[in-house]
């Protein structure tokens, strides 16, 4: 469906309740680009945080969109958008706004437009950022009702103590590890006994992009997930040889339209699919929540770190993610803006 429209962009700043640390990177706010597409009385919106390790910012994403504004405003399909903008946050924000606008014009939710009439709550992991072992254990305890935690580790000698402290604090919670490219092969081997002892069920992106070819010949007894190593379809052949699980993020692949096709391609390779997100508000989670209905593992806790989220917002209860009562797309939900 092509819809002539008027496009506008807005950069928003959403402070986090506390700084969040991963290997080599610290975040203190979700800085996001919000795209609005208006056609008559209808307005669709989409949000993107961009990919920090690709140096995406709200400013340069806005510049990307400005360069193709005339084509978008004349009206193009979501499929055509894939050829107009490269994979990344800019395309994700526009794609989400196009889904929302089309759904409103049809008088339905985006979920129904995407062929998902009913959305179920999703069991999600909750992320513990890199810190001292006692601080990480305390953060893990703070996720009341969580049934799965993702532990960020950075390749430091303290990694083992961090895992042991978290397992002692949360004896019955499922644990996975995300190294964000911060480990070496030696550190992987050194950490294996500890991870097996505490029951780690998944290790995400242990090695840097370009240094993970060794995984093709490594017999590692814990399932491995690709995040930074998988950006879009071109990466799938090599990723499928090295990893068991593929993390699809809309800011990486450029939107829900592309992501829906990636799920099918990943499954054809016999790999499991995870959906993740960057630090974002509930508006950024909305399309990922739809994708999550098709995925094996869910990591959509981005809004949990905010000091304040949009209203209405996604809710996190007993380890599950619940969509807001006012569905994205059918009306102008998730409207509260940052100060």
mmCIF file of C-alpha atoms in Angstrom:
data_model
loop_
_atom_site.group_PDB
_atom_site.id
_atom_site.type_symbol
_atom_site.label_atom_id
_atom_site.label_comp_id
_atom_site.label_asym_id
_atom_site.label_seq_id
_atom_site.Cartn_x
_atom_site.Cartn_y
_atom_site.Cartn_z
ATOM 1 C CA UNK A 1 0.000 0.000 0.000
ATOM 2 C CA UNK A 2 1.393 3.423 -0.956
ATOM 3 C CA UNK A 3 0.113 6.444 0.962
ATOM 4 C CA UNK A 4 1.031 10.061 0.141
ATOM 5 C CA UNK A 5 1.846 11.711 3.439
ATOM 6 C CA UNK A 6 3.663 14.474 5.268
ATOM 7 C CA UNK A 7 6.802 13.423 7.137
ATOM 8 C CA UNK A 8 8.245 14.985 10.284
ATOM 9 C CA UNK A 9 11.019 13.928 12.656
ATOM 10 C CA UNK A 10 11.734 14.670 16.298
ATOM 11 C CA UNK A 11 14.737 13.839 18.477
ATOM 12 C CA UNK A 12 13.809 12.842 22.018
ATOM 13 C CA UNK A 13 15.884 12.306 25.165
ATOM 14 C CA UNK A 14 14.664 9.775 27.729
ATOM 15 C CA UNK A 15 16.933 9.572 30.816
ATOM 16 C CA UNK A 16 17.675 6.186 32.327
ATOM 17 C CA UNK A 17 17.017 5.624 36.011
ATOM 18 C CA UNK A 18 20.737 4.785 36.368
ATOM 19 C CA UNK A 19 23.671 4.445 33.933
ATOM 20 C CA UNK A 20 23.844 1.079 32.178
ATOM 21 C CA UNK A 21 27.179 -0.550 31.316
ATOM 22 C CA UNK A 22 28.061 -3.147 28.683
ATOM 23 C CA UNK A 23 31.476 -4.168 27.367
ATOM 24 C CA UNK A 24 33.131 -0.953 26.158
ATOM 25 C CA UNK A 25 30.005 1.221 26.308
ATOM 26 C CA UNK A 26 27.928 3.108 28.870
ATOM 27 C CA UNK A 27 24.402 4.466 28.351
ATOM 28 C CA UNK A 28 22.729 7.088 30.558
ATOM 29 C CA UNK A 29 19.736 7.920 28.341
ATOM 30 C CA UNK A 30 17.757 6.624 25.398
ATOM 31 C CA UNK A 31 18.233 9.214 22.657
ATOM 32 C CA UNK A 32 15.752 8.278 19.971
ATOM 33 C CA UNK A 33 14.493 9.531 16.640
ATOM 34 C CA UNK A 34 10.708 9.604 16.272
ATOM 35 C CA UNK A 35 9.284 9.702 12.753
ATOM 36 C CA UNK A 36 5.679 10.803 12.173
ATOM 37 C CA UNK A 37 3.791 10.296 8.920
ATOM 38 C CA UNK A 38 0.503 12.167 8.548
ATOM 39 C CA UNK A 39 -2.180 11.525 5.947
ATOM 40 C CA UNK A 40 -5.447 13.368 6.486
ATOM 41 C CA UNK A 41 -6.669 12.657 10.012
ATOM 42 C CA UNK A 42 -4.339 9.701 10.481
ATOM 43 C CA UNK A 43 -0.827 9.772 11.911
ATOM 44 C CA UNK A 44 1.604 6.884 12.217
ATOM 45 C CA UNK A 45 4.738 7.028 14.305
ATOM 46 C CA UNK A 46 7.885 4.974 14.693
ATOM 47 C CA UNK A 47 10.932 5.175 16.924
ATOM 48 C CA UNK A 48 14.572 4.182 16.500
ATOM 49 C CA UNK A 49 17.577 4.408 18.796
ATOM 50 C CA UNK A 50 20.063 3.406 16.113
ATOM 51 C CA UNK A 51 23.037 1.077 16.495
ATOM 52 C CA UNK A 52 25.718 2.628 18.688
ATOM 53 C CA UNK A 53 28.611 0.491 17.437
ATOM 54 C CA UNK A 54 27.806 1.609 13.885
ATOM 55 C CA UNK A 55 27.965 5.230 15.087
ATOM 56 C CA UNK A 56 24.276 5.836 14.384
ATOM 57 C CA UNK A 57 22.805 8.857 16.174
ATOM 58 C CA UNK A 58 19.374 10.506 16.006
ATOM 59 C CA UNK A 59 21.035 13.366 14.122
ATOM 60 C CA UNK A 60 22.596 11.316 11.333
ATOM 61 C CA UNK A 61 19.503 9.113 11.069
ATOM 62 C CA UNK A 62 17.434 12.270 10.585
ATOM 63 C CA UNK A 63 19.834 13.341 7.819
ATOM 64 C CA UNK A 64 19.390 9.976 6.077
ATOM 65 C CA UNK A 65 15.633 10.390 6.117
ATOM 66 C CA UNK A 66 15.779 14.015 4.958
ATOM 67 C CA UNK A 67 17.679 12.896 1.861
ATOM 68 C CA UNK A 68 14.765 10.694 0.742
ATOM 69 C CA UNK A 69 11.879 12.735 2.134
ATOM 70 C CA UNK A 70 10.341 13.532 -1.317
ATOM 71 C CA UNK A 71 10.108 9.848 -2.257
ATOM 72 C CA UNK A 72 8.521 8.920 1.078
ATOM 73 C CA UNK A 73 6.010 11.773 1.001
ATOM 74 C CA UNK A 74 4.920 10.903 -2.528
ATOM 75 C CA UNK A 75 4.001 7.484 -1.200
ATOM 76 C CA UNK A 76 5.999 4.262 -1.395
ATOM 77 C CA UNK A 77 5.451 0.736 -0.155
ATOM 78 C CA UNK A 78 7.256 -0.733 2.825
ATOM 79 C CA UNK A 79 8.976 -3.142 0.458
ATOM 80 C CA UNK A 80 10.215 -0.237 -1.679
ATOM 81 C CA UNK A 81 11.544 1.455 1.447
ATOM 82 C CA UNK A 82 14.030 -1.422 1.822
ATOM 83 C CA UNK A 83 15.651 -0.325 -1.436
ATOM 84 C CA UNK A 84 15.460 3.367 -0.578
ATOM 85 C CA UNK A 85 17.237 3.350 2.812
ATOM 86 C CA UNK A 86 19.994 1.024 4.052
ATOM 87 C CA UNK A 87 19.482 -1.321 6.967
ATOM 88 C CA UNK A 88 19.623 0.630 10.216
ATOM 89 C CA UNK A 89 17.735 2.821 12.606
ATOM 90 C CA UNK A 90 16.543 5.399 10.070
ATOM 91 C CA UNK A 91 14.730 2.786 8.020
ATOM 92 C CA UNK A 92 13.362 1.154 11.162
ATOM 93 C CA UNK A 93 11.719 4.390 12.334
ATOM 94 C CA UNK A 94 10.150 5.094 8.927
ATOM 95 C CA UNK A 95 9.031 1.482 8.479
ATOM 96 C CA UNK A 96 7.305 1.475 11.877
ATOM 97 C CA UNK A 97 5.537 4.751 11.083
ATOM 98 C CA UNK A 98 4.382 3.310 7.751
ATOM 99 C CA UNK A 99 2.948 0.228 9.468
ATOM 100 C CA UNK A 100 1.118 2.406 11.984
ATOM 101 C CA UNK A 101 -0.269 4.774 9.358
ATOM 102 C CA UNK A 102 -1.476 1.932 7.132
ATOM 103 C CA UNK A 103 -3.149 0.194 10.070
ATOM 104 C CA UNK A 104 -4.974 3.354 11.108
ATOM 105 C CA UNK A 105 -6.234 3.941 7.598
ATOM 106 C CA UNK A 106 -7.561 0.376 7.557
ATOM 107 C CA UNK A 107 -9.135 0.744 11.005
ATOM 108 C CA UNK A 108 -7.120 -2.055 12.595
ATOM 109 C CA UNK A 109 -4.073 -2.711 14.747
ATOM 110 C CA UNK A 110 -0.635 -3.241 13.248
ATOM 111 C CA UNK A 111 -0.731 -6.771 14.651
ATOM 112 C CA UNK A 112 -3.826 -7.621 12.604
ATOM 113 C CA UNK A 113 -2.329 -5.957 9.534
ATOM 114 C CA UNK A 114 0.722 -8.181 10.004
ATOM 115 C CA UNK A 115 -1.468 -11.274 10.232
ATOM 116 C CA UNK A 116 -1.389 -11.632 14.021
ATOM 117 C CA UNK A 117 -4.947 -11.175 15.213
ATOM 118 C CA UNK A 118 -4.119 -11.963 18.834
ATOM 119 C CA UNK A 119 -0.904 -11.118 20.672
ATOM 120 C CA UNK A 120 0.197 -13.214 23.633
ATOM 121 C CA UNK A 121 2.328 -11.932 26.524
ATOM 122 C CA UNK A 122 5.998 -12.726 25.933
ATOM 123 C CA UNK A 123 8.406 -14.183 28.454
ATOM 124 C CA UNK A 124 11.374 -11.838 28.319
ATOM 125 C CA UNK A 125 14.860 -11.759 29.744
ATOM 126 C CA UNK A 126 15.903 -8.858 31.959
ATOM 127 C CA UNK A 127 19.412 -7.508 31.605
ATOM 128 C CA UNK A 128 21.995 -7.006 34.342
ATOM 129 C CA UNK A 129 24.641 -4.494 33.293
ATOM 130 C CA UNK A 130 28.375 -4.809 33.958
ATOM 131 C CA UNK A 131 29.373 -3.778 37.490
ATOM 132 C CA UNK A 132 31.017 -5.244 40.568
ATOM 133 C CA UNK A 133 29.877 -8.715 41.613
ATOM 134 C CA UNK A 134 27.890 -7.463 44.654
ATOM 135 C CA UNK A 135 26.240 -4.692 42.620
ATOM 136 C CA UNK A 136 25.246 -7.112 39.848
ATOM 137 C CA UNK A 137 23.838 -9.575 42.372
ATOM 138 C CA UNK A 138 21.783 -6.794 43.920
ATOM 139 C CA UNK A 139 20.540 -5.680 40.492
ATOM 140 C CA UNK A 140 19.552 -9.264 39.676
ATOM 141 C CA UNK A 141 17.579 -9.534 42.913
ATOM 142 C CA UNK A 142 15.802 -6.315 42.006
ATOM 143 C CA UNK A 143 13.991 -7.918 39.066
ATOM 144 C CA UNK A 144 11.074 -9.160 41.122
ATOM 145 C CA UNK A 145 9.267 -12.003 39.403
ATOM 146 C CA UNK A 146 11.847 -12.396 36.621
ATOM 147 C CA UNK A 147 12.238 -15.926 35.282
ATOM 148 C CA UNK A 148 15.186 -15.216 32.960
ATOM 149 C CA UNK A 149 18.181 -12.871 33.266
ATOM 150 C CA UNK A 150 20.801 -11.858 30.716
ATOM 151 C CA UNK A 151 24.144 -11.114 32.385
ATOM 152 C CA UNK A 152 26.429 -8.602 30.685
ATOM 153 C CA UNK A 153 30.121 -9.502 31.081
ATOM 154 C CA UNK A 154 33.191 -7.766 29.690
ATOM 155 C CA UNK A 155 36.077 -10.258 29.649
ATOM 156 C CA UNK A 156 37.464 -9.034 32.965
ATOM 157 C CA UNK A 157 38.905 -11.424 35.544
ATOM 158 C CA UNK A 158 35.887 -10.584 37.719
ATOM 159 C CA UNK A 159 33.458 -12.294 35.309
ATOM 160 C CA UNK A 160 33.507 -15.591 37.227
ATOM 161 C CA UNK A 161 32.797 -13.912 40.567
ATOM 162 C CA UNK A 162 29.980 -11.931 38.961
ATOM 163 C CA UNK A 163 28.246 -15.086 37.739
ATOM 164 C CA UNK A 164 28.690 -16.904 41.034
ATOM 165 C CA UNK A 165 27.276 -13.957 42.968
ATOM 166 C CA UNK A 166 24.252 -13.667 40.689
ATOM 167 C CA UNK A 167 23.503 -17.389 40.883
ATOM 168 C CA UNK A 168 23.694 -17.241 44.682
ATOM 169 C CA UNK A 169 21.283 -14.284 44.662
ATOM 170 C CA UNK A 170 18.884 -15.875 42.138
ATOM 171 C CA UNK A 171 19.097 -19.660 42.518
ATOM 172 C CA UNK A 172 16.080 -20.550 40.362
ATOM 173 C CA UNK A 173 16.231 -18.000 37.536
ATOM 174 C CA UNK A 174 17.378 -18.996 34.018
ATOM 175 C CA UNK A 175 20.670 -17.272 33.196
ATOM 176 C CA UNK A 176 22.328 -16.344 29.916
ATOM 177 C CA UNK A 177 25.497 -14.327 29.246
ATOM 178 C CA UNK A 178 26.085 -11.518 26.749
ATOM 179 C CA UNK A 179 29.740 -10.551 26.218
ATOM 180 C CA UNK A 180 29.099 -7.889 23.537
ATOM 181 C CA UNK A 181 32.269 -8.920 21.650
ATOM 182 C CA UNK A 182 34.375 -8.445 24.790
ATOM 183 C CA UNK A 183 35.914 -11.915 25.200
ATOM 184 C CA UNK A 184 38.829 -13.851 23.755
ATOM 185 C CA UNK A 185 38.980 -17.561 22.967
ATOM 186 C CA UNK A 186 41.066 -18.088 26.098
ATOM 187 C CA UNK A 187 38.493 -16.313 28.240
ATOM 188 C CA UNK A 188 35.736 -18.455 26.707
ATOM 189 C CA UNK A 189 37.611 -21.581 27.754
ATOM 190 C CA UNK A 190 38.372 -20.230 31.230
ATOM 191 C CA UNK A 191 34.745 -19.267 31.819
ATOM 192 C CA UNK A 192 33.257 -22.554 30.609
ATOM 193 C CA UNK A 193 33.460 -24.451 33.947
ATOM 194 C CA UNK A 194 31.896 -21.516 35.806
ATOM 195 C CA UNK A 195 29.108 -21.126 33.249
ATOM 196 C CA UNK A 196 28.373 -24.838 33.396
ATOM 197 C CA UNK A 197 28.388 -24.736 37.204
ATOM 198 C CA UNK A 198 25.812 -21.930 37.392
ATOM 199 C CA UNK A 199 23.721 -23.337 34.521
ATOM 200 C CA UNK A 200 24.185 -20.766 31.743
ATOM 201 C CA UNK A 201 21.957 -21.786 28.837
ATOM 202 C CA UNK A 202 23.167 -19.312 26.193
ATOM 203 C CA UNK A 203 26.328 -17.307 25.473
ATOM 204 C CA UNK A 204 25.751 -14.311 23.212
ATOM 205 C CA UNK A 205 28.412 -12.740 20.977
ATOM 206 C CA UNK A 206 31.517 -13.745 22.947
ATOM 207 C CA UNK A 207 34.056 -12.743 20.274
ATOM 208 C CA UNK A 208 34.477 -9.587 18.172
ATOM 209 C CA UNK A 209 32.990 -9.436 14.698
ATOM 210 C CA UNK A 210 35.635 -10.669 12.277
ATOM 211 C CA UNK A 211 37.286 -12.839 14.935
ATOM 212 C CA UNK A 212 34.562 -15.465 15.328
ATOM 213 C CA UNK A 213 35.431 -17.776 12.425
ATOM 214 C CA UNK A 214 37.064 -20.075 14.978
ATOM 215 C CA UNK A 215 33.593 -20.925 16.294
ATOM 216 C CA UNK A 216 33.023 -23.063 13.196
ATOM 217 C CA UNK A 217 35.498 -25.644 14.515
ATOM 218 C CA UNK A 218 35.027 -25.100 18.249
ATOM 219 C CA UNK A 219 32.880 -27.700 19.999
ATOM 220 C CA UNK A 220 31.372 -25.538 22.712
ATOM 221 C CA UNK A 221 28.825 -27.221 25.005
ATOM 222 C CA UNK A 222 26.769 -24.038 25.570
ATOM 223 C CA UNK A 223 24.522 -22.667 22.837
ATOM 224 C CA UNK A 224 25.941 -19.596 21.111
ATOM 225 C CA UNK A 225 23.974 -16.589 19.874
ATOM 226 C CA UNK A 226 24.998 -14.027 17.268
ATOM 227 C CA UNK A 227 24.167 -10.368 17.802
ATOM 228 C CA UNK A 228 26.742 -7.955 16.402
ATOM 229 C CA UNK A 229 27.850 -10.643 13.908
ATOM 230 C CA UNK A 230 24.359 -10.612 12.396
ATOM 231 C CA UNK A 231 23.181 -7.354 10.880
ATOM 232 C CA UNK A 232 21.167 -8.456 7.850
ATOM 233 C CA UNK A 233 20.634 -11.277 5.385
ATOM 234 C CA UNK A 234 24.160 -11.094 3.924
ATOM 235 C CA UNK A 235 25.558 -12.301 7.255
ATOM 236 C CA UNK A 236 23.319 -15.318 7.600
ATOM 237 C CA UNK A 237 25.421 -17.939 5.799
ATOM 238 C CA UNK A 238 28.492 -17.430 7.996
ATOM 239 C CA UNK A 239 26.455 -16.895 11.160
ATOM 240 C CA UNK A 240 24.593 -20.177 10.634
ATOM 241 C CA UNK A 241 27.936 -22.023 10.576
ATOM 242 C CA UNK A 242 29.049 -20.494 13.888
ATOM 243 C CA UNK A 243 25.986 -19.885 16.038
ATOM 244 C CA UNK A 244 22.849 -21.676 17.200
ATOM 245 C CA UNK A 245 20.675 -18.593 17.781
ATOM 246 C CA UNK A 246 20.371 -15.341 15.807
ATOM 247 C CA UNK A 247 19.417 -12.078 17.523
ATOM 248 C CA UNK A 248 17.264 -9.926 15.233
ATOM 249 C CA UNK A 249 16.978 -6.272 16.253
ATOM 250 C CA UNK A 250 14.866 -3.881 14.235
ATOM 251 C CA UNK A 251 17.438 -1.110 14.518
ATOM 252 C CA UNK A 252 20.018 -3.432 12.943
ATOM 253 C CA UNK A 253 18.029 -4.897 10.078
ATOM 254 C CA UNK A 254 15.960 -1.790 9.361
ATOM 255 C CA UNK A 255 12.435 -2.489 10.506
ATOM 256 C CA UNK A 256 9.635 -4.973 11.003
ATOM 257 C CA UNK A 257 9.097 -5.525 7.275
ATOM 258 C CA UNK A 258 12.638 -6.793 6.805
ATOM 259 C CA UNK A 259 12.676 -8.657 10.112
ATOM 260 C CA UNK A 260 9.614 -10.744 9.229
ATOM 261 C CA UNK A 261 11.408 -12.102 6.168
ATOM 262 C CA UNK A 262 14.600 -12.712 8.171
ATOM 263 C CA UNK A 263 12.780 -14.971 10.630
ATOM 264 C CA UNK A 264 11.831 -17.325 7.792
ATOM 265 C CA UNK A 265 15.363 -17.296 6.370
ATOM 266 C CA UNK A 266 16.933 -18.019 9.773
ATOM 267 C CA UNK A 267 14.583 -20.928 10.411
ATOM 268 C CA UNK A 268 15.358 -22.368 6.978
ATOM 269 C CA UNK A 269 18.970 -22.585 8.179
ATOM 270 C CA UNK A 270 17.832 -24.563 11.214
ATOM 271 C CA UNK A 271 18.651 -21.813 13.696
ATOM 272 C CA UNK A 272 16.582 -20.344 16.519
ATOM 273 C CA UNK A 273 15.483 -16.709 16.495
ATOM 274 C CA UNK A 274 15.809 -14.135 19.258
ATOM 275 C CA UNK A 275 14.357 -10.630 19.169
ATOM 276 C CA UNK A 276 16.212 -7.900 21.003
ATOM 277 C CA UNK A 277 16.156 -4.126 21.263
ATOM 278 C CA UNK A 278 18.285 -1.107 22.020
ATOM 279 C CA UNK A 279 17.533 1.246 24.949
ATOM 280 C CA UNK A 280 14.182 2.673 23.879
ATOM 281 C CA UNK A 281 10.666 3.585 24.940
ATOM 282 C CA UNK A 282 7.525 1.504 24.533
ATOM 283 C CA UNK A 283 7.054 2.997 21.073
ATOM 284 C CA UNK A 284 10.335 1.367 20.025
ATOM 285 C CA UNK A 285 9.272 -1.972 21.526
ATOM 286 C CA UNK A 286 5.858 -1.988 19.799
ATOM 287 C CA UNK A 287 6.938 -3.483 16.423
ATOM 288 C CA UNK A 288 9.457 -5.790 18.131
ATOM 289 C CA UNK A 289 6.611 -7.147 20.281
ATOM 290 C CA UNK A 290 4.847 -8.219 17.093
ATOM 291 C CA UNK A 291 8.023 -9.846 15.777
ATOM 292 C CA UNK A 292 8.456 -11.546 19.145
ATOM 293 C CA UNK A 293 5.289 -13.556 18.554
ATOM 294 C CA UNK A 294 7.336 -15.527 15.996
ATOM 295 C CA UNK A 295 10.562 -15.854 17.994
ATOM 296 C CA UNK A 296 12.019 -18.459 20.347
ATOM 297 C CA UNK A 297 13.741 -16.084 22.763
ATOM 298 C CA UNK A 298 12.660 -12.582 23.779
ATOM 299 C CA UNK A 299 14.916 -9.805 25.048
ATOM 300 C CA UNK A 300 12.708 -6.709 25.079
ATOM 301 C CA UNK A 301 13.430 -5.014 28.373
ATOM 302 C CA UNK A 302 14.639 -1.681 26.925
ATOM 303 C CA UNK A 303 11.971 0.505 28.579
ATOM 304 C CA UNK A 304 12.684 -1.044 32.005
ATOM 305 C CA UNK A 305 15.774 1.126 32.371
ATOM 306 C CA UNK A 306 13.993 4.436 31.782
ATOM 307 C CA UNK A 307 13.267 6.881 34.573
ATOM 308 C CA UNK A 308 9.923 7.451 32.801
ATOM 309 C CA UNK A 309 8.291 5.747 29.812
ATOM 310 C CA UNK A 310 5.535 6.782 27.424
ATOM 311 C CA UNK A 311 1.915 6.261 28.375
ATOM 312 C CA UNK A 312 0.266 3.923 27.851
ATOM 313 C CA UNK A 313 3.308 1.682 28.096
ATOM 314 C CA UNK A 314 4.261 -1.950 27.937
ATOM 315 C CA UNK A 315 4.103 -3.644 31.329
ATOM 316 C CA UNK A 316 6.496 -6.165 32.863
ATOM 317 C CA UNK A 317 4.945 -8.629 35.300
ATOM 318 C CA UNK A 318 6.156 -11.995 36.597
ATOM 319 C CA UNK A 319 8.824 -12.226 33.901
ATOM 320 C CA UNK A 320 6.450 -11.455 31.025
ATOM 321 C CA UNK A 321 5.948 -8.498 28.713
ATOM 322 C CA UNK A 322 2.349 -7.344 28.268
ATOM 323 C CA UNK A 323 1.180 -4.974 25.541
ATOM 324 C CA UNK A 324 -0.705 -1.785 26.455
ATOM 325 C CA UNK A 325 -4.499 -1.794 26.362
ATOM 326 C CA UNK A 326 -4.447 0.895 23.665
ATOM 327 C CA UNK A 327 -2.949 -0.987 20.702
ATOM 328 C CA UNK A 328 -0.259 0.566 18.534
ATOM 329 C CA UNK A 329 -1.616 1.473 15.113
ATOM 330 C CA UNK A 330 -5.380 1.510 15.589
ATOM 331 C CA UNK A 331 -5.297 4.798 17.411
ATOM 332 C CA UNK A 332 -2.572 7.271 18.267
ATOM 333 C CA UNK A 333 -1.330 5.287 21.254
ATOM 334 C CA UNK A 334 2.015 5.691 23.041
ATOM 335 C CA UNK A 335 1.865 9.442 22.665
ATOM 336 C CA UNK A 336 3.560 10.818 25.782
ATOM 337 C CA UNK A 337 6.658 12.760 24.699
ATOM 338 C CA UNK A 338 9.978 13.400 26.410
ATOM 339 C CA UNK A 339 10.607 16.757 28.010
#
